[in-house]
N, CA, C and O atoms as a GROMACS GRO file, in nm:
protein
  608
    1MET      N    1   1.245   0.311  -1.386
    1MET     CA    2   1.161   0.325  -1.325
    1MET      C    3   1.208   0.439  -1.245
    1MET      O    4   1.317   0.449  -1.188
    2LYS      N    5   1.119   0.518  -1.248
    2LYS     CA    6   1.205   0.647  -1.169
    2LYS      C    7   1.132   0.662  -1.013
    2LYS      O    8   1.021   0.629  -0.971
    3ALA      N    9   1.274   0.743  -0.938
    3ALA     CA   10   1.267   0.731  -0.782
    3ALA      C   11   1.157   0.771  -0.734
    3ALA      O   12   1.093   0.705  -0.652
    4GLU      N   13   1.101   0.944  -0.805
    4GLU     CA   14   1.026   1.021  -0.766
    4GLU      C   15   0.882   0.976  -0.779
    4GLU      O   16   0.787   1.052  -0.762
    5TYR      N   17   0.869   0.792  -0.825
    5TYR     CA   18   0.711   0.822  -0.861
    5TYR      C   19   0.698   0.739  -0.691
    5TYR      O   20   0.592   0.759  -0.631
    6ILE      N   21   0.784   0.669  -0.636
    6ILE     CA   22   0.703   0.654  -0.544
    6ILE      C   23   0.689   0.778  -0.393
    6ILE      O   24   0.615   0.782  -0.295
    7ASN      N   25   0.784   0.849  -0.434
    7ASN     CA   26   0.736   0.948  -0.312
    7ASN      C   27   0.570   1.036  -0.287
    7ASN      O   28   0.522   1.064  -0.177
    8PRO      N   29   0.500   1.069  -0.445
    8PRO     CA   30   0.390   1.085  -0.332
    8PRO      C   31   0.292   0.971  -0.320
    8PRO      O   32   0.177   1.004  -0.291
    9PHE      N   33   0.321   0.822  -0.338
    9PHE     CA   34   0.262   0.717  -0.228
    9PHE      C   35   0.315   0.742  -0.113
    9PHE      O   36   0.248   0.787  -0.021
   10LEU      N   37   0.474   0.709  -0.098
   10LEU     CA   38   0.467   0.765   0.088
   10LEU      C   39   0.495   0.848   0.128
   10LEU      O   40   0.583   0.842   0.214
   11GLU      N   41   0.424   1.008   0.081
   11GLU     CA   42   0.362   1.152   0.154
   11GLU      C   43   0.179   1.109   0.132
   11GLU      O   44   0.093   1.184   0.176
   12SER      N   45   0.161   1.042   0.094
   12SER     CA   46   0.056   1.035   0.073
   12SER      C   47   0.007   0.925   0.211
   12SER      O   48  -0.047   0.973   0.311
   13ALA      N   49   0.037   0.762   0.197
   13ALA     CA   50   0.046   0.722   0.279
   13ALA      C   51   0.085   0.790   0.419
   13ALA      O   52   0.002   0.849   0.488
   14ARG      N   53   0.210   0.778   0.452
   14ARG     CA   54   0.258   0.903   0.633
   14ARG      C   55   0.066   1.037   0.624
   14ARG      O   56  -0.022   1.009   0.706
   15ILE      N   57   0.053   1.105   0.568
   15ILE     CA   58  -0.047   1.157   0.587
   15ILE      C   59  -0.225   1.057   0.601
   15ILE      O   60  -0.326   1.088   0.664
   16VAL      N   61  -0.198   0.941   0.517
   16VAL     CA   62  -0.330   0.944   0.547
   16VAL      C   63  -0.353   0.811   0.680
   16VAL      O   64  -0.459   0.778   0.733
   17ILE      N   65  -0.251   0.771   0.700
   17ILE     CA   66  -0.234   0.649   0.888
   17ILE      C   67  -0.218   0.750   0.983
   17ILE      O   68  -0.287   0.764   1.084
   18GLU      N   69  -0.091   0.846   0.936
   18GLU     CA   70  -0.182   0.969   1.037
   18GLU      C   71  -0.331   0.955   1.081
   18GLU      O   72  -0.396   0.907   1.174
   19GLN      N   73  -0.349   1.015   0.978
   19GLN     CA   74  -0.519   1.062   0.978
   19GLN      C   75  -0.586   0.908   1.025
   19GLN      O   76  -0.608   0.922   1.145
   20VAL      N   77  -0.615   0.809   0.997
   20VAL     CA   78  -0.744   0.701   0.996
   20VAL      C   79  -0.647   0.638   1.140
   20VAL      O   80  -0.716   0.581   1.223
   21ALA      N   81  -0.533   0.643   1.163
   21ALA     CA   82  -0.459   0.568   1.267
   21ALA      C   83  -0.417   0.609   1.367
   21ALA      O   84  -0.426   0.550   1.475
   22ASN      N   85  -0.341   0.768   1.340
   22ASN     CA   86  -0.342   0.900   1.479
   22ASN      C   87  -0.253   0.796   1.468
   22ASN      O   88  -0.301   0.701   1.528
   23ILE      N   89  -0.100   0.756   1.399
   23ILE     CA   90   0.036   0.705   1.403
   23ILE      C   91   0.104   0.736   1.294
   23ILE      O   92   0.072   0.686   1.186
   24ARG      N   93   0.208   0.823   1.304
   24ARG     CA   94   0.330   0.880   1.241
   24ARG      C   95   0.394   0.806   1.221
   24ARG      O   96   0.484   0.802   1.304
   25PRO      N   97   0.404   0.688   1.097
   25PRO     CA   98   0.486   0.656   1.063
   25PRO      C   99   0.661   0.700   1.002
   25PRO      O  100   0.700   0.810   0.960
   26THR      N  101   0.726   0.591   1.015
   26THR     CA  102   0.859   0.667   0.995
   26THR      C  103   0.895   0.544   0.801
   26THR      O  104   0.834   0.447   0.756
   27THR      N  105   0.999   0.611   0.757
   27THR     CA  106   1.057   0.544   0.624
   27THR      C  107   1.159   0.501   0.651
   27THR      O  108   1.241   0.564   0.718
   28GLY      N  109   1.184   0.348   0.591
   28GLY     CA  110   1.276   0.252   0.595
   28GLY      C  111   1.349   0.265   0.491
   28GLY      O  112   1.335   0.377   0.443
   29GLN      N  113   1.452   0.174   0.408
   29GLN     CA  114   1.505   0.226   0.336
   29GLN      C  115   1.415   0.183   0.181
   29GLN      O  116   1.339   0.090   0.155
   30LEU      N  117   1.469   0.303   0.097
   30LEU     CA  118   1.446   0.223  -0.009
   30LEU      C  119   1.496   0.110  -0.119
   30LEU      O  120   1.588   0.036  -0.084
   31GLY      N  121   1.462   0.102  -0.198
   31GLY     CA  122   1.538  -0.060  -0.248
   31GLY      C  123   1.420  -0.120  -0.432
   31GLY      O  124   1.321  -0.122  -0.506
   32VAL      N  125   1.554  -0.153  -0.390
   32VAL     CA  126   1.465  -0.248  -0.535
   32VAL      C  127   1.464  -0.374  -0.533
   32VAL      O  128   1.574  -0.429  -0.522
   33LYS      N  129   1.359  -0.446  -0.542
   33LYS     CA  130   1.384  -0.598  -0.485
   33LYS      C  131   1.258  -0.681  -0.554
   33LYS      O  132   1.146  -0.632  -0.550
   34ASP      N  133   1.281  -0.809  -0.615
   34ASP     CA  134   1.184  -0.882  -0.676
   34ASP      C  135   1.059  -0.887  -0.587
   34ASP      O  136   1.083  -0.910  -0.469
   35VAL      N  137   0.917  -0.867  -0.624
   35VAL     CA  138   0.838  -0.863  -0.562
   35VAL      C  139   0.794  -1.039  -0.586
   35VAL      O  140   0.804  -1.100  -0.692
   36LYS      N  141   0.740  -1.097  -0.444
   36LYS     CA  142   0.660  -1.205  -0.435
   36LYS      C  143   0.605  -1.261  -0.359
   36LYS      O  144   0.671  -1.284  -0.258
   37PHE      N  145   0.456  -1.316  -0.362
   37PHE     CA  146   0.371  -1.297  -0.297
   37PHE      C  147   0.379  -1.459  -0.209
   37PHE      O  148   0.367  -1.576  -0.246
   38VAL      N  149   0.410  -1.383  -0.060
   38VAL     CA  150   0.438  -1.501   0.048
   38VAL      C  151   0.355  -1.489   0.126
   38VAL      O  152   0.334  -1.375   0.165
   39GLU      N  153   0.258  -1.619   0.191
   39GLU     CA  154   0.185  -1.681   0.231
   39GLU      C  155   0.146  -1.594   0.372
   39GLU      O  156   0.222  -1.497   0.369
   40LYS      N  157   0.059  -1.587   0.498
   40LYS     CA  158   0.035  -1.516   0.590
   40LYS      C  159   0.100  -1.352   0.546
   40LYS      O  160   0.193  -1.301   0.609
   41TYR      N  161   0.023  -1.279   0.416
   41TYR     CA  162   0.040  -1.161   0.357
   41TYR      C  163  -0.110  -1.110   0.353
   41TYR      O  164  -0.199  -1.195   0.359
   42ILE      N  165  -0.138  -1.000   0.344
   42ILE     CA  166  -0.178  -0.943   0.289
   42ILE      C  167  -0.152  -0.836   0.199
   42ILE      O  168  -0.079  -0.740   0.224
   43TRP      N  169  -0.200  -0.851   0.116
   43TRP     CA  170  -0.210  -0.708  -0.044
   43TRP      C  171  -0.338  -0.675  -0.089
   43TRP      O  172  -0.446  -0.728  -0.113
   44ILE      N  173  -0.286  -0.574  -0.091
   44ILE     CA  174  -0.345  -0.394  -0.156
   44ILE      C  175  -0.332  -0.394  -0.261
   44ILE      O  176  -0.263  -0.292  -0.265
   45GLN      N  177  -0.344  -0.438  -0.405
   45GLN     CA  178  -0.324  -0.376  -0.552
   45GLN      C  179  -0.370  -0.314  -0.595
   45GLN      O  180  -0.491  -0.335  -0.583
   46ILE      N  181  -0.350  -0.240  -0.647
   46ILE     CA  182  -0.419  -0.094  -0.734
   46ILE      C  183  -0.359  -0.087  -0.874
   46ILE      O  184  -0.240  -0.119  -0.870
   47GLY      N  185  -0.394  -0.061  -0.977
   47GLY     CA  186  -0.368  -0.075  -1.095
   47GLY      C  187  -0.411   0.089  -1.182
   47GLY      O  188  -0.520   0.139  -1.209
   48MET      N  189  -0.246   0.143  -1.210
   48MET     CA  190  -0.245   0.272  -1.294
   48MET      C  191  -0.231   0.268  -1.469
   48MET      O  192  -0.179   0.199  -1.557
   49THR      N  193  -0.302   0.373  -1.456
   49THR     CA  194  -0.340   0.406  -1.607
   49THR      C  195  -0.322   0.499  -1.615
   49THR      O  196  -0.317   0.566  -1.512
   50GLY      N  197  -0.299   0.568  -1.760
   50GLY     CA  198  -0.242   0.732  -1.781
   50GLY      C  199  -0.106   0.723  -1.843
   50GLY      O  200  -0.051   0.649  -1.924
   51GLN      N  201  -0.066   0.859  -1.751
   51GLN     CA  202   0.080   0.852  -1.770
   51GLN      C  203   0.198   0.739  -1.740
   51GLN      O  204   0.304   0.696  -1.785
   52MET      N  205   0.080   0.717  -1.601
   52MET     CA  206   0.222   0.549  -1.559
   52MET      C  207   0.132   0.423  -1.582
   52MET      O  208   0.012   0.441  -1.563
   53GLU      N  209   0.157   0.348  -1.605
   53GLU     CA  210   0.091   0.290  -1.621
   53GLU      C  211   0.171   0.145  -1.508
   53GLU      O  212   0.275   0.172  -1.449
   54GLY      N  213   0.098  -0.027  -1.489
   54GLY     CA  214   0.126  -0.042  -1.405
   54GLY      C  215   0.042  -0.078  -1.239
   54GLY      O  216  -0.080  -0.075  -1.231
   55ASP      N  217   0.140  -0.116  -1.102
   55ASP     CA  218   0.043  -0.191  -1.055
   55ASP      C  219   0.100  -0.095  -0.911
   55ASP      O  220   0.222  -0.097  -0.925
   56ILE      N  221   0.077  -0.035  -0.814
   56ILE     CA  222   0.124  -0.026  -0.670
   56ILE      C  223   0.051  -0.134  -0.576
   56ILE      O  224  -0.071  -0.149  -0.574
   57VAL      N  225   0.139  -0.203  -0.503
   57VAL     CA  226   0.106  -0.305  -0.437
   57VAL      C  227   0.186  -0.244  -0.279
   57VAL      O  228   0.294  -0.187  -0.260
   58PHE      N  229   0.072  -0.288  -0.182
   58PHE     CA  230   0.068  -0.185  -0.074
   58PHE      C  231   0.093  -0.375   0.023
   58PHE      O  232  -0.012  -0.439   0.014
   59GLY      N  233   0.178  -0.434   0.081
   59GLY     CA  234   0.187  -0.513   0.157
   59GLY      C  235   0.190  -0.523   0.293
   59GLY      O  236   0.281  -0.451   0.336
   60LEU      N  237   0.113  -0.596   0.408
   60LEU     CA  238   0.091  -0.604   0.544
   60LEU      C  239   0.087  -0.741   0.572
   60LEU      O  240   0.010  -0.820   0.516
   61ALA      N  241   0.202  -0.780   0.693
   61ALA     CA  242   0.207  -0.914   0.716
   61ALA      C  243   0.012  -0.884   0.790
   61ALA      O  244  -0.059  -0.787   0.818
   62GLU      N  245   0.000  -1.063   0.792
   62GLU     CA  246  -0.164  -1.010   0.852
   62GLU      C  247  -0.145  -0.964   0.986
   62GLU      O  248  -0.165  -0.842   0.983
   63ASP      N  249  -0.116  -0.998   1.099
   63ASP     CA  250  -0.037  -0.928   1.198
   63ASP      C  251  -0.086  -0.798   1.208
   63ASP      O  252  -0.180  -0.743   1.265
   64VAL      N  253  -0.028  -0.778   1.163
   64VAL     CA  254   0.020  -0.639   1.067
   64VAL      C  255  -0.086  -0.569   1.072
   64VAL      O  256  -0.106  -0.471   1.144
   65ALA      N  257  -0.192  -0.643   0.954
   65ALA     CA  258  -0.324  -0.588   0.934
   65ALA      C  259  -0.410  -0.586   0.977
   65ALA      O  260  -0.499  -0.507   0.948
   66LEU      N  261  -0.420  -0.728   1.122
   66LEU     CA  262  -0.479  -0.641   1.208
   66LEU      C  263  -0.454  -0.556   1.297
   66LEU      O  264  -0.553  -0.491   1.331
   67LYS      N  265  -0.373  -0.535   1.341
   67LYS     CA  266  -0.352  -0.398   1.447
   67LYS      C  267  -0.388  -0.318   1.390
   67LYS      O  268  -0.443  -0.231   1.458
   68MET      N  269  -0.382  -0.295   1.247
   68MET     CA  270  -0.388  -0.183   1.154
   68MET      C  271  -0.570  -0.142   1.182
   68MET      O  272  -0.612  -0.046   1.247
   69VAL      N  273  -0.622  -0.209   1.138
   69VAL     CA  274  -0.806  -0.176   1.144
   69VAL      C  275  -0.826  -0.236   1.274
   69VAL      O  276  -0.948  -0.243   1.285
   70SER      N  277  -0.780  -0.277   1.366
   70SER     CA  278  -0.774  -0.265   1.504
   70SER      C  279  -0.778  -0.073   1.509
   70SER      O  280  -0.882  -0.015   1.540
   71ALA      N  281  -0.647   0.005   1.472
   71ALA     CA  282  -0.600   0.135   1.492
   71ALA      C  283  -0.725   0.180   1.448
   71ALA      O  284  -0.803   0.239   1.522
   72MET      N  285  -0.752   0.150   1.305
   72MET     CA  286  -0.842   0.267   1.198
   72MET      C  287  -0.980   0.236   1.317
   72MET      O  288  -1.050   0.330   1.355
   73MET      N  289  -1.000   0.115   1.358
   73MET     CA  290  -1.140   0.184   1.402
   73MET      C  291  -1.149   0.182   1.578
   73MET      O  292  -1.215   0.128   1.667
   74GLY      N  293  -1.048   0.269   1.565
   74GLY     CA  294  -1.071   0.361   1.733
   74GLY      C  295  -0.955   0.257   1.817
   74GLY      O  296  -0.914   0.303   1.923
   75GLY      N  297  -0.911   0.147   1.783
   75GLY     CA  298  -0.926   0.061   1.891
   75GLY      C  299  -0.921  -0.066   1.971
   75GLY      O  300  -0.859  -0.121   2.062
   76PHE      N  301  -1.054  -0.090   1.859
   76PHE     CA  302  -1.181  -0.189   1.884
   76PHE      C  303  -1.058  -0.316   1.839
   76PHE      O  304  -0.973  -0.320   1.750
   77VAL      N  305  -1.090  -0.390   1.924
   77VAL     CA  306  -0.921  -0.525   1.910
   77VAL      C  307  -1.016  -0.608   1.760
   77VAL      O  308  -1.138  -0.609   1.738
   78ILE      N  309  -0.953  -0.642   1.717
   78ILE     CA  310  -1.001  -0.720   1.550
   78ILE      C  311  -0.915  -0.872   1.578
   78ILE      O  312  -0.796  -0.852   1.600
   79THR      N  313  -0.934  -0.940   1.579
   79THR     CA  314  -0.865  -1.074   1.615
   79THR      C  315  -0.902  -1.132   1.505
   79THR      O  316  -0.875  -1.250   1.526
   80GLU      N  317  -0.964  -1.120   1.362
   80GLU     CA  318  -0.923  -1.217   1.262
   80GLU      C  319  -1.031  -1.090   1.134
   80GLU      O  320  -1.134  -1.023   1.138
   81MET      N  321  -0.929  -1.120   1.045
   81MET     CA  322  -0.986  -1.025   0.844
   81MET      C  323  -1.085  -1.110   0.823
   81MET      O  324  -1.089  -1.215   0.758
   82ASP      N  325  -1.175  -1.047   0.895
   82ASP     CA  326  -1.305  -1.076   0.788
   82ASP      C  327  -1.361  -0.954   0.718
   82ASP      O  328  -1.328  -0.840   0.749
   83GLU      N  329  -1.416  -0.974   0.657
   83GLU     CA  330  -1.524  -0.877   0.510
   83GLU      C  331  -1.538  -0.741   0.563
   83GLU      O  332  -1.558  -0.649   0.484
   84MET      N  333  -1.526  -0.715   0.723
   84MET     CA  334  -1.548  -0.526   0.739
   84MET      C  335  -1.362  -0.530   0.787
   84MET      O  336  -1.305  -0.422   0.772
   85GLY      N  337  -1.292  -0.627   0.832
   85GLY     CA  338  -1.187  -0.601   0.826
   85GLY      C  339  -1.083  -0.598   0.689
   85GLY      O  340  -0.970  -0.553   0.706
   86LYS      N  341  -1.129  -0.652   0.535
   86LYS     CA  342  -1.056  -0.647   0.475
   86LYS      C  343  -1.130  -0.568   0.416
   86LYS      O  344  -1.057  -0.509   0.336
   87SER      N  345  -1.265  -0.518   0.404
   87SER     CA  346  -1.340  -0.357   0.398
   87SER      C  347  -1.238  -0.215   0.423
   87SER      O  348  -1.248  -0.109   0.361
   88ALA      N  349  -1.155  -0.244   0.514
   88ALA     CA  350  -1.104  -0.155   0.582
   88ALA      C  351  -0.956  -0.121   0.560
   88ALA      O  352  -0.922  -0.004   0.578
   89ILE      N  353  -0.867  -0.209   0.522
   89ILE     CA  354  -0.730  -0.257   0.503
   89ILE      C  355  -0.754  -0.200   0.337
   89ILE      O  356  -0.664  -0.125   0.299
   90SER      N  357  -0.838  -0.220   0.259
   90SER     CA  358  -0.908  -0.255   0.132
   90SER      C  359  -0.902  -0.059   0.112
   90SER      O  360  -0.863   0.001   0.011
   91GLU      N  361  -0.950  -0.002   0.229
   91GLU     CA  362  -1.014   0.158   0.220
   91GLU      C  363  -0.858   0.245   0.190
   91GLU      O  364  -0.821   0.341   0.123
   92LEU      N  365  -0.791   0.136   0.291
   92LEU     CA  366  -0.624   0.242   0.316
   92LEU      C  367  -0.583   0.259   0.199
   92LEU      O  368  -0.543   0.366   0.155
   93GLY      N  369  -0.592   0.110   0.111
   93GLY     CA  370  -0.496   0.139  -0.036
   93GLY      C  371  -0.588   0.237  -0.071
   93GLY      O  372  -0.551   0.332  -0.002
   94ASN      N  373  -0.678   0.270  -0.131
   94ASN     CA  374  -0.730   0.400  -0.202
   94ASN      C  375  -0.708   0.432  -0.193
   94ASN      O  376  -0.630   0.488  -0.271
   95MET      N  377  -0.747   0.482  -0.004
   95MET     CA  378  -0.710   0.605   0.012
   95MET      C  379  -0.577   0.700  -0.023
   95MET      O  380  -0.580   0.808  -0.082
   96ILE      N  381  -0.442   0.621   0.036
   96ILE     CA  382  -0.352   0.639   0.001
   96ILE      C  383  -0.336   0.661  -0.200
   96ILE      O  384  -0.304   0.774  -0.235
   97SER      N  385  -0.352   0.588  -0.277
   97SER     CA  386  -0.331   0.579  -0.405
   97SER      C  387  -0.397   0.720  -0.447
   97SER      O  388  -0.346   0.803  -0.522
   98GLY      N  389  -0.569   0.730  -0.354
   98GLY     CA  390  -0.654   0.819  -0.432
   98GLY      C  391  -0.555   1.009  -0.444
   98GLY      O  392  -0.545   1.097  -0.529
   99ASN      N  393  -0.508   0.987  -0.310
   99ASN     CA  394  -0.471   1.110  -0.243
   99ASN      C  395  -0.292   1.122  -0.320
   99ASN      O  396  -0.238   1.232  -0.331
  100ALA      N  397  -0.229   1.004  -0.361
  100ALA     CA  398  -0.103   1.030  -0.429
  100ALA      C  399  -0.144   1.049  -0.591
  100ALA      O  400  -0.060   1.114  -0.653
  101SER      N  401  -0.261   1.004  -0.671
  101SER     CA  402  -0.273   1.028  -0.790
  101SER      C  403  -0.353   1.182  -0.796
  101SER      O  404  -0.425   1.218  -0.890
  102THR      N  405  -0.334   1.236  -0.715
  102THR     CA  406  -0.390   1.403  -0.708
  102THR      C  407  -0.236   1.441  -0.716
  102THR      O  408  -0.182   1.495  -0.813
  103MET      N  409  -0.168   1.401  -0.588
  103MET     CA  410  -0.042   1.492  -0.591
  103MET      C  411   0.027   1.481  -0.702
  103MET      O  412   0.080   1.582  -0.750
  104LEU      N  413   0.035   1.380  -0.753
  104LEU     CA  414   0.108   1.356  -0.915
  104LEU      C  415   0.012   1.430  -1.080
  104LEU      O  416   0.044   1.455  -1.196
  105PHE      N  417  -0.089   1.439  -1.011
  105PHE     CA  418  -0.159   1.513  -1.126
  105PHE      C  419  -0.117   1.738  -1.082
  105PHE      O  420  -0.132   1.848  -1.135
  106ASN      N  421  -0.080   1.694  -0.995
  106ASN     CA  422  -0.054   1.827  -0.968
  106ASN      C  423   0.072   1.868  -1.024
  106ASN      O  424   0.109   1.970  -1.083
  107GLN      N  425   0.134   1.748  -0.984
  107GLN     CA  426   0.299   1.818  -1.041
  107GLN      C  427   0.228   1.737  -1.209
  107GLN      O  428   0.221   1.614  -1.199
  108GLY      N  429   0.196   1.775  -1.301
  108GLY     CA  430   0.188   1.788  -1.488
  108GLY      C  431   0.139   1.574  -1.543
  108GLY      O  432   0.128   1.529  -1.657
  109VAL      N  433   0.118   1.469  -1.358
  109VAL     CA  434   0.120   1.356  -1.413
  109VAL      C  435  -0.023   1.290  -1.398
  109VAL      O  436  -0.084   1.254  -1.298
  110ARG      N  437  -0.056   1.285  -1.537
  110ARG     CA  438  -0.243   1.204  -1.544
  110ARG      C  439  -0.223   1.069  -1.507
  110ARG      O  440  -0.126   1.001  -1.542
  111VAL      N  441  -0.342   1.023  -1.418
  111VAL     CA  442  -0.370   0.899  -1.368
  111VAL      C  443  -0.477   0.872  -1.303
  111VAL      O  444  -0.548   0.943  -1.232
  112ASP      N  445  -0.486   0.695  -1.352
  112ASP     CA  446  -0.619   0.649  -1.285
  112ASP      C  447  -0.539   0.573  -1.215
  112ASP      O  448  -0.420   0.545  -1.226
  113ILE      N  449  -0.694   0.520  -1.079
  113ILE     CA  450  -0.653   0.437  -1.047
  113ILE      C  451  -0.714   0.266  -1.051
  113ILE      O  452  -0.761   0.275  -1.165
  114THR      N  453  -0.731   0.189  -1.029
  114THR     CA  454  -0.828   0.120  -1.042
  114THR      C  455  -0.888   0.129  -0.923
  114THR      O  456  -0.839   0.216  -0.852
  115PRO      N  457  -1.005   0.050  -0.860
  115PRO     CA  458  -1.006   0.001  -0.787
  115PRO      C  459  -0.912  -0.120  -0.682
  115PRO      O  460  -0.857  -0.215  -0.738
  116PRO      N  461  -0.900  -0.102  -0.520
  116PRO     CA  462  -0.862  -0.230  -0.445
  116PRO      C  463  -0.884  -0.275  -0.474
  116PRO      O  464  -1.000  -0.292  -0.511
  117LYS      N  465  -0.738  -0.381  -0.498
  117LYS     CA  466  -0.811  -0.569  -0.519
  117LYS      C  467  -0.734  -0.672  -0.373
  117LYS      O  468  -0.613  -0.691  -0.374
  118ILE      N  469  -0.798  -0.713  -0.288
  118ILE     CA  470  -0.718  -0.798  -0.188
  118ILE      C  471  -0.678  -0.887  -0.237
  118ILE      O  472  -0.731  -0.965  -0.316
  119VAL      N  473  -0.542  -0.884  -0.177
  119VAL     CA  474  -0.467  -1.051  -0.173
  119VAL      C  475  -0.424  -1.137  -0.124
  119VAL      O  476  -0.306  -1.112  -0.103
  120GLN      N  477  -0.461  -1.274  -0.076
  120GLN     CA  478  -0.415  -1.289   0.070
  120GLN      C  479  -0.349  -1.449   0.033
  120GLN      O  480  -0.300  -1.520   0.121
  121SER      N  481  -0.361  -1.495  -0.141
  121SER     CA  482  -0.329  -1.628  -0.150
  121SER      C  483  -0.216  -1.569  -0.268
  121SER      O  484  -0.232  -1.471  -0.341
  122ALA      N  485  -0.067  -1.684  -0.262
  122ALA     CA  486   0.052  -1.598  -0.330
  122ALA      C  487  -0.044  -1.600  -0.486
  122ALA      O  488  -0.066  -1.519  -0.576
  123THR      N  489  -0.103  -1.818  -0.436
  123THR     CA  490  -0.150  -1.868  -0.579
  123THR      C  491  -0.272  -1.801  -0.617
  123THR      O  492  -0.291  -1.805  -0.739
  124ALA      N  493  -0.354  -1.744  -0.556
  124ALA     CA  494  -0.480  -1.647  -0.613
  124ALA      C  495  -0.423  -1.582  -0.670
  124ALA      O  496  -0.467  -1.584  -0.785
  125ALA      N  497  -0.354  -1.527  -0.661
  125ALA     CA  498  -0.275  -1.370  -0.682
  125ALA      C  499  -0.244  -1.412  -0.898
  125ALA      O  500  -0.298  -1.327  -0.968
  126GLY      N  501  -0.186  -1.500  -0.962
  126GLY     CA  502  -0.138  -1.520  -1.033
  126GLY      C  503  -0.044  -1.367  -1.174
  126GLY      O  504  -0.015  -1.331  -1.288
  127PHE      N  505  -0.045  -1.342  -1.012
  127PHE     CA  506   0.156  -1.295  -1.032
  127PHE      C  507   0.236  -1.302  -1.027
  127PHE      O  508   0.297  -1.342  -0.928
  128ILE      N  509   0.286  -1.264  -1.139
  128ILE     CA  510   0.459  -1.292  -1.143
  128ILE      C  511   0.511  -1.191  -1.089
  128ILE      O  512   0.450  -1.086  -1.069
  129PRO      N  513   0.626  -1.209  -1.060
  129PRO     CA  514   0.721  -1.150  -1.001
  129PRO      C  515   0.805  -1.109  -1.087
  129PRO      O  516   0.848  -1.176  -1.181
  130LYS      N  517   0.838  -0.978  -1.056
  130LYS     CA  518   0.890  -0.894  -1.105
  130LYS      C  519   0.967  -0.785  -0.997
  130LYS      O  520   0.955  -0.766  -0.876
  131LYS      N  521   1.047  -0.728  -1.097
  131LYS     CA  522   1.110  -0.600  -0.995
  131LYS      C  523   1.039  -0.448  -0.961
  131LYS      O  524   0.979  -0.382  -1.045
  132ALA      N  525   1.058  -0.413  -0.836
  132ALA     CA  526   0.969  -0.329  -0.773
  132ALA      C  527   1.068  -0.230  -0.727
  132ALA      O  528   1.184  -0.265  -0.706
  133LEU      N  529   1.024  -0.090  -0.709
  133LEU     CA  530   1.065   0.004  -0.638
  133LEU      C  531   0.947   0.018  -0.495
  133LEU      O  532   0.831   0.055  -0.479
  134THR      N  533   1.079  -0.045  -0.395
  134THR     CA  534   0.980  -0.038  -0.254
  134THR      C  535   1.014   0.037  -0.144
  134THR      O  536   1.095   0.130  -0.153
  135ILE      N  537   0.970   0.013  -0.058
  135ILE     CA  538   0.986   0.116   0.090
  135ILE      C  539   0.862   0.100   0.181
  135ILE      O  540   0.740   0.116   0.171
  136PRO      N  541   0.973   0.053   0.296
  136PRO     CA  542   0.883  -0.027   0.421
  136PRO      C  543   0.818   0.098   0.485
  136PRO      O  544   0.897   0.186   0.521
  137LEU      N  545   0.698   0.118   0.503
  137LEU     CA  546   0.644   0.229   0.648
  137LEU      C  547   0.680   0.159   0.788
  137LEU      O  548   0.700   0.041   0.816
  138ILE      N  549   0.680   0.205   0.820
  138ILE     CA  550   0.801   0.112   0.984
  138ILE      C  551   0.680   0.219   1.106
  138ILE      O  552   0.700   0.337   1.136
  139MET      N  553   0.554   0.125   1.158
  139MET     CA  554   0.372   0.180   1.216
  139MET      C  555   0.457   0.142   1.355
  139MET      O  556   0.484   0.023   1.371
  140GLU      N  557   0.505   0.248   1.465
  140GLU     CA  558   0.523   0.198   1.600
  140GLU      C  559   0.390   0.145   1.648
  140GLU      O  560   0.272   0.178   1.635
  141SER      N  561   0.453   0.050   1.708
  141SER     CA  562   0.352  -0.049   1.825
  141SER      C  563   0.287  -0.135   1.646
  141SER      O  564   0.295  -0.247   1.697
  142ILE      N  565   0.266  -0.149   1.585
  142ILE     CA  566   0.164  -0.202   1.482
  142ILE      C  567   0.238  -0.296   1.413
  142ILE      O  568   0.237  -0.417   1.435
  143GLY      N  569   0.358  -0.187   1.253
  143GLY     CA  570   0.473  -0.294   1.235
  143GLY      C  571   0.455  -0.254   1.104
  143GLY      O  572   0.425  -0.135   1.098
  144GLU      N  573   0.461  -0.298   1.018
  144GLU     CA  574   0.562  -0.217   0.819
  144GLU      C  575   0.413  -0.260   0.732
  144GLU      O  576   0.319  -0.340   0.723
  145LEU      N  577   0.469  -0.153   0.684
  145LEU     CA  578   0.360  -0.168   0.561
  145LEU      C  579   0.429  -0.156   0.437
  145LEU      O  580   0.499  -0.055   0.423
  146ASP      N  581   0.424  -0.217   0.367
  146ASP     CA  582   0.559  -0.212   0.213
  146ASP      C  583   0.491  -0.163   0.138
  146ASP      O  584   0.386  -0.225   0.120
  147ILE      N  585   0.505  -0.058   0.072
  147ILE     CA  586   0.484   0.010  -0.014
  147ILE      C  587   0.562  -0.050  -0.184
  147ILE      O  588   0.684  -0.048  -0.171
  148GLN      N  589   0.524  -0.097  -0.322
  148GLN     CA  590   0.561  -0.191  -0.403
  148GLN      C  591   0.492  -0.058  -0.498
  148GLN      O  592   0.378  -0.014  -0.488
  149VAL      N  593   0.633   0.001  -0.617
  149VAL     CA  594   0.560   0.028  -0.739
  149VAL      C  595   0.602  -0.057  -0.820
  149VAL      O  596   0.697  -0.134  -0.804
  150LEU      N  597   0.524  -0.043  -0.922
  150LEU     CA  598   0.530  -0.173  -1.063
  150LEU      C  599   0.454  -0.106  -1.158
  150LEU      O  600   0.333  -0.110  -1.184
  151ILE      N  601   0.592  -0.015  -1.228
  151ILE     CA  602   0.571   0.156  -1.284
  151ILE      C  603   0.599   0.105  -1.409
  151ILE      O  604   0.719   0.080  -1.396
  152THR      N  605   0.565   0.067  -1.543
  152THR     CA  606   0.629   0.081  -1.650
  152THR      C  607   0.658   0.201  -1.757
  152THR      O  608   0.729   0.180  -1.855
   0.00000   0.00000   0.00000
C-alpha cells in the first residue's frame, strides 16, 4: 500500500469540507491500523476500480456526523440522522471521492468510484477487518473524520 494513495483523498477532503461546511480541517497522524466497524459510528464506503482496487471508507462518530450535516445545512441544527442527513453525509463522501479521483487521473492513475454506501451497523456491513492506511481530519468545533484507504 502506497502512502501517496491517501494524499488526493486528504487534499480533496480539506477542500470539500471547507466549501460545504466553512471549516478548515487540520490533519492528524498518518498510520496503518486495523479497520473495524464500531457501533455509534457512521461509515461512508466508496469502492474503487481501475488502476486502484479497493475501498475508501470515511468514518465519523454519530454526533460528529450530526454536527457535520448541520454545518453543511448552514447551521440548521440536526438532532437525528434521518434520510436527509444520511443523504447529505453520503454526498460528502461522494464529493471527496469524486474530486480525489479527478486528482488521481491528473497524476496518470485511472480510477472509477462506486456510489457511496452508508453503513451504520457493524453487523450490517458484512465487512472483514483489515489493515488500512488511515488519517484523521480534525474539524474544529465538529470532531474527527477518519479517512481510511483500503487499496490493493
